[in-house]
């Protein structure tokens, strides 16, 4: 039995805690909170011990706090750093390394520059075994994770036949729970986005990926518009869809008209947190013209990285074989059943 502490209880931390508490191989030490807000009581009501920074403990006197984050880290085998983005490097240097504890960092951190948190950016579809023996690993962001689920199967199937990937990432403005964030009436573009460099970090720097990124006023998932150029005639749409038929965490939807419709379907099916935890290929938007495959797929923002974090834990803590790790994650997340339900709900009309 391994002891895992979740340092942060926001969009990622709250989801991950809820899933891994049912893992018979893991004991959840508790969750870390940095602000005395309603999320503290939420965590306590769900049965999690709450730990806070030692220097802030007086601010939490109205709550039943278990102890300090510093003590929780010291008693853990691994920490999932789900604290506010950009604080991972400081936590690594001040908390995790001094206490010789393994740590997983989220997409708000970086694998570049002087404040890089790791020399490995994890994507279970690409580099699962590379996490064996690592003490500090960064889990890719939702967009970066999603691209791995799409690009890697294409690369494995078609290899050097692919000339380049050209993508437009249409990003949601804020997560569903981030109600303090205003969603303004504007579209923003992002110069020099990190997403392409992050993908190339795990797929190889010579990966012919070219991205543009915009942010639109919605909370209902990301959407990727991806064009794949081939040296000769592109494969037919049916061949592309067949490639993803049995791909883990990728559903093929025919009749979905928008991202909120998918989110509403997930809610109606009682999926936890309204998450699908997967990529959704929009089959009615798939075209193959000359040398180019044009596809669109939506990305379940925060939800997609939660099973990825769990798979990464198994690589770092147990060094499980790939198939065994996926089977164990499936026992908690039921991705195959979610995929079946979504594909039936949005099936092609005869």
Short mmCIF file of C-alpha atoms in Angstrom, two decimals:
data_model
loop_
_atom_site.label_atom_id
_atom_site.label_comp_id
_atom_site.label_asym_id
_atom_site.label_seq_id
_atom_site.Cartn_x
_atom_site.Cartn_y
_atom_site.Cartn_z
CA UNK A 1 0.00 0.00 0.00
CA UNK A 2 1.44 3.34 -1.08
CA UNK A 3 0.65 6.69 0.52
CA UNK A 4 -0.31 9.54 -1.83
CA UNK A 5 -0.89 13.16 -0.86
CA UNK A 6 -2.73 15.55 -3.19
CA UNK A 7 -1.29 19.02 -2.70
CA UNK A 8 -4.15 21.19 -3.91
CA UNK A 9 -7.91 20.80 -4.12
CA UNK A 10 -8.96 22.71 -7.21
CA UNK A 11 -10.19 21.41 -10.55
CA UNK A 12 -7.60 18.63 -10.72
CA UNK A 13 -7.04 17.85 -7.05
CA UNK A 14 -10.72 17.46 -6.18
CA UNK A 15 -11.33 15.11 -9.11
CA UNK A 16 -8.25 13.00 -8.54
CA UNK A 17 -8.92 12.61 -4.81
CA UNK A 18 -12.44 11.36 -5.50
CA UNK A 19 -11.26 8.65 -7.89
CA UNK A 20 -8.13 7.35 -6.20
CA UNK A 21 -9.77 7.03 -2.77
CA UNK A 22 -11.29 3.83 -4.19
CA UNK A 23 -7.93 2.42 -5.31
CA UNK A 24 -7.14 -0.56 -3.04
CA UNK A 25 -3.41 -0.13 -3.67
CA UNK A 26 -3.27 3.49 -2.51
CA UNK A 27 -3.99 5.32 0.73
CA UNK A 28 -4.91 8.97 0.25
CA UNK A 29 -3.06 10.80 3.03
CA UNK A 30 -5.23 13.85 2.43
CA UNK A 31 -5.43 17.04 0.41
CA UNK A 32 -3.62 20.34 0.69
CA UNK A 33 -5.50 23.64 0.83
CA UNK A 34 -3.98 27.11 0.59
CA UNK A 35 -7.07 29.30 1.05
CA UNK A 36 -9.76 29.05 3.78
CA UNK A 37 -12.75 28.84 1.43
CA UNK A 38 -15.77 26.58 0.84
CA UNK A 39 -13.57 23.90 -0.76
CA UNK A 40 -12.09 23.15 2.67
CA UNK A 41 -15.43 22.02 4.04
CA UNK A 42 -16.19 20.22 0.79
CA UNK A 43 -13.04 18.11 1.17
CA UNK A 44 -13.80 17.37 4.82
CA UNK A 45 -17.39 16.39 4.03
CA UNK A 46 -16.10 13.93 1.44
CA UNK A 47 -13.94 12.25 4.07
CA UNK A 48 -10.54 13.71 3.21
CA UNK A 49 -8.09 14.98 5.80
CA UNK A 50 -7.12 18.56 5.02
CA UNK A 51 -3.61 19.90 5.48
CA UNK A 52 -2.57 23.55 5.21
CA UNK A 53 0.71 25.50 5.06
CA UNK A 54 2.27 25.78 8.50
CA UNK A 55 2.55 29.57 8.24
CA UNK A 56 -1.17 29.86 7.38
CA UNK A 57 -2.62 27.48 9.95
CA UNK A 58 -4.22 30.28 11.99
CA UNK A 59 -6.27 31.29 8.93
CA UNK A 60 -8.03 27.91 9.03
CA UNK A 61 -9.09 28.00 12.69
CA UNK A 62 -12.78 27.70 11.70
CA UNK A 63 -12.17 24.31 10.10
CA UNK A 64 -11.17 20.90 11.42
CA UNK A 65 -7.68 20.75 9.96
CA UNK A 66 -5.63 17.56 10.24
CA UNK A 67 -2.19 19.14 10.14
CA UNK A 68 0.39 20.89 7.99
CA UNK A 69 1.21 20.29 4.36
CA UNK A 70 4.84 19.89 5.39
CA UNK A 71 3.99 16.95 7.67
CA UNK A 72 1.71 15.36 5.07
CA UNK A 73 4.45 15.45 2.43
CA UNK A 74 6.94 13.88 4.85
CA UNK A 75 4.59 10.93 5.47
CA UNK A 76 3.89 10.22 1.78
CA UNK A 77 5.46 8.06 -0.90
CA UNK A 78 4.28 10.37 -3.69
CA UNK A 79 2.73 13.82 -3.95
CA UNK A 80 0.46 14.95 -6.76
CA UNK A 81 1.20 18.65 -7.01
CA UNK A 82 -2.18 20.18 -7.86
CA UNK A 83 -1.41 23.52 -6.25
CA UNK A 84 -1.95 26.76 -8.23
CA UNK A 85 -0.10 26.75 -11.56
CA UNK A 86 3.43 28.09 -11.49
CA UNK A 87 4.15 27.07 -7.89
CA UNK A 88 5.38 23.57 -8.70
CA UNK A 89 9.06 24.47 -8.94
CA UNK A 90 9.03 26.20 -5.55
CA UNK A 91 7.23 23.24 -4.01
CA UNK A 92 9.75 20.88 -5.57
CA UNK A 93 12.70 22.75 -4.11
CA UNK A 94 11.21 23.60 -0.73
CA UNK A 95 9.05 20.57 -0.02
CA UNK A 96 9.49 17.48 -2.17
CA UNK A 97 13.24 17.27 -2.76
CA UNK A 98 14.21 18.05 0.87
CA UNK A 99 11.88 15.28 2.04
CA UNK A 100 12.96 12.92 -0.77
CA UNK A 101 9.38 12.37 -1.96
CA UNK A 102 8.33 11.59 -5.53
CA UNK A 103 6.08 14.15 -7.19
CA UNK A 104 3.79 14.54 -10.20
CA UNK A 105 3.31 18.06 -11.56
CA UNK A 106 0.46 19.39 -13.71
CA UNK A 107 0.28 21.27 -17.00
CA UNK A 108 0.60 24.69 -15.39
CA UNK A 109 4.30 23.97 -14.85
CA UNK A 110 7.11 23.62 -17.38
CA UNK A 111 9.82 21.24 -18.54
CA UNK A 112 11.83 24.13 -19.99
CA UNK A 113 14.08 26.79 -18.52
CA UNK A 114 15.66 27.29 -15.11
CA UNK A 115 12.42 26.47 -13.27
CA UNK A 116 11.61 23.23 -15.05
CA UNK A 117 10.06 20.67 -12.75
CA UNK A 118 11.11 17.55 -14.66
CA UNK A 119 13.05 16.17 -17.61
CA UNK A 120 10.04 14.02 -18.58
CA UNK A 121 6.67 15.21 -19.84
CA UNK A 122 4.38 12.22 -19.51
CA UNK A 123 1.86 10.96 -22.05
CA UNK A 124 0.67 7.43 -21.39
CA UNK A 125 0.09 6.82 -25.10
CA UNK A 126 3.71 7.64 -25.94
CA UNK A 127 6.21 7.21 -23.11
CA UNK A 128 4.67 5.19 -20.28
CA UNK A 129 7.80 3.17 -19.42
CA UNK A 130 10.02 6.24 -19.35
CA UNK A 131 8.43 7.18 -16.02
CA UNK A 132 9.92 4.07 -14.36
CA UNK A 133 12.47 5.15 -11.78
CA UNK A 134 11.73 8.86 -12.13
CA UNK A 135 11.33 10.96 -8.98
CA UNK A 136 9.75 14.02 -10.60
CA UNK A 137 7.48 13.87 -13.65
CA UNK A 138 5.23 16.43 -15.30
CA UNK A 139 1.82 15.37 -16.58
CA UNK A 140 0.93 17.19 -19.79
CA UNK A 141 -1.92 19.70 -19.87
CA UNK A 142 -5.33 18.75 -21.24
CA UNK A 143 -4.56 20.03 -24.75
CA UNK A 144 -1.14 18.42 -24.77
CA UNK A 145 -2.55 15.13 -23.45
CA UNK A 146 -5.32 15.13 -26.03
CA UNK A 147 -2.96 15.62 -28.94
CA UNK A 148 -1.00 12.56 -27.86
CA UNK A 149 -4.13 10.41 -28.06
CA UNK A 150 -4.72 11.55 -31.64
CA UNK A 151 -1.26 12.08 -33.14
CA UNK A 152 0.49 9.00 -31.78
CA UNK A 153 -1.91 6.42 -33.33
CA UNK A 154 -1.66 8.29 -36.65
CA UNK A 155 2.13 8.30 -36.46
CA UNK A 156 2.27 4.60 -35.59
CA UNK A 157 -0.01 3.68 -38.49
CA UNK A 158 1.32 5.96 -41.23
CA UNK A 159 4.82 6.92 -40.11
CA UNK A 160 6.83 8.73 -42.76
CA UNK A 161 3.78 8.99 -45.03
CA UNK A 162 2.75 11.97 -42.89
CA UNK A 163 4.29 15.26 -44.01
CA UNK A 164 2.96 17.52 -41.23
CA UNK A 165 0.26 18.19 -38.67
CA UNK A 166 -1.34 21.64 -38.73
CA UNK A 167 -3.60 22.39 -35.79
CA UNK A 168 -5.74 25.17 -34.43
CA UNK A 169 -6.45 24.77 -30.74
CA UNK A 170 -9.70 26.47 -29.76
CA UNK A 171 -9.37 26.67 -25.98
CA UNK A 172 -12.10 27.14 -23.41
CA UNK A 173 -11.68 30.24 -21.24
CA UNK A 174 -12.12 28.71 -17.79
CA UNK A 175 -13.05 25.45 -16.11
CA UNK A 176 -16.62 24.82 -14.99
CA UNK A 177 -15.71 25.27 -11.33
CA UNK A 178 -13.75 28.49 -11.83
CA UNK A 179 -16.75 30.71 -11.22
CA UNK A 180 -14.50 33.49 -9.95
CA UNK A 181 -13.13 33.79 -13.48
CA UNK A 182 -15.10 36.07 -15.78
CA UNK A 183 -15.69 34.74 -19.28
CA UNK A 184 -15.45 37.93 -21.37
CA UNK A 185 -17.07 38.60 -24.72
CA UNK A 186 -13.90 38.35 -26.80
CA UNK A 187 -11.65 35.93 -28.65
CA UNK A 188 -7.96 36.01 -27.75
CA UNK A 189 -5.04 34.59 -29.67
CA UNK A 190 -1.89 33.22 -28.09
CA UNK A 191 1.49 34.03 -29.65
CA UNK A 192 4.21 31.42 -29.14
CA UNK A 193 1.95 28.88 -27.38
CA UNK A 194 3.68 26.26 -25.24
CA UNK A 195 1.51 23.39 -26.49
CA UNK A 196 3.52 22.58 -29.61
CA UNK A 197 6.84 22.54 -27.75
CA UNK A 198 5.30 20.37 -25.03
CA UNK A 199 4.04 17.81 -27.56
CA UNK A 200 7.42 17.73 -29.30
CA UNK A 201 9.08 17.22 -25.91
CA UNK A 202 7.48 13.75 -25.65
CA UNK A 203 6.97 12.92 -29.35
CA UNK A 204 10.36 14.17 -30.53
CA UNK A 205 11.50 17.64 -31.53
CA UNK A 206 11.38 16.74 -35.23
CA UNK A 207 7.65 16.03 -35.08
CA UNK A 208 6.19 18.16 -37.92
CA UNK A 209 3.57 19.85 -35.75
CA UNK A 210 2.51 23.46 -36.33
CA UNK A 211 -0.05 25.08 -34.04
CA UNK A 212 -2.08 28.22 -33.64
CA UNK A 213 -4.03 28.81 -30.45
CA UNK A 214 -7.07 30.91 -29.66
CA UNK A 215 -9.20 31.21 -26.54
CA UNK A 216 -12.97 31.60 -26.80
CA UNK A 217 -15.66 32.59 -24.24
CA UNK A 218 -16.87 29.17 -23.08
CA UNK A 219 -16.31 26.76 -20.19
CA UNK A 220 -17.39 23.72 -22.19
CA UNK A 221 -14.25 21.91 -23.40
CA UNK A 222 -11.53 22.60 -25.94
CA UNK A 223 -11.83 21.94 -29.67
CA UNK A 224 -8.91 20.99 -31.93
CA UNK A 225 -9.05 21.50 -35.68
CA UNK A 226 -6.30 19.28 -37.07
CA UNK A 227 -5.18 18.91 -40.69
CA UNK A 228 -2.86 15.98 -41.46
CA UNK A 229 -0.96 16.20 -44.74
CA UNK A 230 0.31 13.03 -46.46
CA UNK A 231 2.98 12.57 -49.11
CA UNK A 232 0.44 11.06 -51.48
CA UNK A 233 -3.31 10.51 -51.39
CA UNK A 234 -4.72 10.67 -47.87
CA UNK A 235 -6.49 7.65 -46.33
CA UNK A 236 -10.27 7.45 -46.58
CA UNK A 237 -12.44 8.65 -43.66
CA UNK A 238 -13.48 5.08 -42.76
CA UNK A 239 -9.82 4.09 -42.44
CA UNK A 240 -9.13 6.98 -40.08
CA UNK A 241 -12.15 6.15 -37.93
CA UNK A 242 -11.21 2.46 -37.84
CA UNK A 243 -7.81 3.48 -36.47
CA UNK A 244 -9.46 4.95 -33.38
CA UNK A 245 -12.19 2.36 -32.97
CA UNK A 246 -10.43 0.60 -30.08
CA UNK A 247 -8.26 3.48 -28.94
CA UNK A 248 -8.41 4.05 -25.18
CA UNK A 249 -10.03 7.34 -24.22
CA UNK A 250 -11.13 8.28 -27.76
CA UNK A 251 -14.83 8.24 -28.68
CA UNK A 252 -16.25 8.72 -32.18
CA UNK A 253 -19.39 10.87 -32.20
CA UNK A 254 -21.55 11.46 -35.30
CA UNK A 255 -24.40 13.73 -34.26
CA UNK A 256 -22.99 16.03 -31.55
CA UNK A 257 -23.57 19.66 -32.47
CA UNK A 258 -21.48 21.35 -29.80
CA UNK A 259 -19.31 20.83 -26.75
CA UNK A 260 -22.04 21.73 -24.25
CA UNK A 261 -24.26 19.04 -25.74
CA UNK A 262 -21.57 16.46 -24.95
CA UNK A 263 -21.14 17.83 -21.43
CA UNK A 264 -24.91 17.74 -20.90
CA UNK A 265 -24.99 14.14 -22.11
CA UNK A 266 -22.26 13.23 -19.64
CA UNK A 267 -24.27 14.85 -16.86
CA UNK A 268 -27.45 12.99 -17.87
CA UNK A 269 -25.50 9.72 -17.77
CA UNK A 270 -24.28 10.55 -14.24
CA UNK A 271 -20.60 10.72 -15.19
CA UNK A 272 -18.56 12.05 -12.25
CA UNK A 273 -18.00 15.83 -12.42
CA UNK A 274 -19.83 15.84 -15.81
CA UNK A 275 -16.50 14.64 -17.26
CA UNK A 276 -16.06 12.16 -20.09
CA UNK A 277 -12.28 11.94 -19.44
CA UNK A 278 -11.66 11.54 -23.15
CA UNK A 279 -11.28 12.89 -26.68
CA UNK A 280 -14.32 13.01 -28.95
CA UNK A 281 -13.73 12.76 -32.70
CA UNK A 282 -16.55 14.51 -34.55
CA UNK A 283 -17.01 12.09 -37.41
CA UNK A 284 -19.43 14.27 -39.38
CA UNK A 285 -16.65 16.88 -39.66
CA UNK A 286 -14.03 14.43 -40.94
CA UNK A 287 -12.97 15.02 -44.55
CA UNK A 288 -10.23 13.54 -46.72
CA UNK A 289 -9.38 15.78 -49.66
CA UNK A 290 -6.40 15.01 -51.89
CA UNK A 291 -3.38 14.67 -49.64
CA UNK A 292 -5.07 16.03 -46.50
CA UNK A 293 -7.18 14.61 -43.68
CA UNK A 294 -9.26 17.32 -42.00
CA UNK A 295 -10.55 16.37 -38.57
CA UNK A 296 -12.06 18.00 -35.51
CA UNK A 297 -12.11 16.60 -32.00
CA UNK A 298 -13.12 18.03 -28.64
CA UNK A 299 -10.99 17.63 -25.53
CA UNK A 300 -12.52 17.21 -22.08
CA UNK A 301 -10.26 19.87 -20.52
CA UNK A 302 -9.48 19.02 -16.88
CA UNK A 303 -11.19 15.63 -17.02
CA UNK A 304 -8.82 14.13 -19.57
CA UNK A 305 -5.74 14.37 -17.33
CA UNK A 306 -7.28 12.62 -14.31
CA UNK A 307 -6.93 9.01 -15.56
CA UNK A 308 -3.53 10.03 -16.99
CA UNK A 309 -2.36 11.02 -13.49
CA UNK A 310 -3.52 7.65 -12.18
CA UNK A 311 -1.65 5.75 -14.89
CA UNK A 312 1.45 7.81 -14.16
CA UNK A 313 1.21 6.96 -10.45
CA UNK A 314 1.32 3.28 -11.32
CA UNK A 315 4.42 3.76 -13.43
CA UNK A 316 6.25 5.69 -10.72
CA UNK A 317 5.07 3.80 -7.63
CA UNK A 318 4.77 0.23 -8.92
CA UNK A 319 6.44 0.09 -12.37
CA UNK A 320 3.53 -1.98 -13.59
CA UNK A 321 3.42 -3.41 -17.10
CA UNK A 322 1.57 -1.11 -19.50
CA UNK A 323 -1.46 -3.36 -19.98
CA UNK A 324 -1.81 -4.00 -16.24
CA UNK A 325 -1.71 -0.28 -15.44
CA UNK A 326 -4.40 0.50 -18.00
CA UNK A 327 -6.60 -2.33 -16.74
CA UNK A 328 -6.31 -1.03 -13.19
CA UNK A 329 -7.16 2.52 -14.23
CA UNK A 330 -10.11 1.18 -16.20
CA UNK A 331 -11.43 -0.51 -13.05
CA UNK A 332 -11.76 2.93 -11.44
CA UNK A 333 -12.72 5.15 -14.38
CA UNK A 334 -14.83 2.79 -16.54
CA UNK A 335 -13.68 4.52 -19.71
CA UNK A 336 -14.85 1.73 -22.02
CA UNK A 337 -18.40 2.00 -20.70
CA UNK A 338 -18.39 5.80 -20.99
CA UNK A 339 -17.14 5.50 -24.55
CA UNK A 340 -19.88 3.01 -25.43
CA UNK A 341 -22.61 5.19 -23.93
CA UNK A 342 -21.40 8.33 -25.70
CA UNK A 343 -21.02 6.59 -29.05
CA UNK A 344 -24.52 5.15 -28.77
CA UNK A 345 -26.00 8.50 -27.75
CA UNK A 346 -24.34 10.32 -30.66
CA UNK A 347 -24.51 7.42 -33.15
CA UNK A 348 -24.75 7.86 -36.91
CA UNK A 349 -28.35 8.04 -38.02
CA UNK A 350 -29.33 5.42 -40.55
#
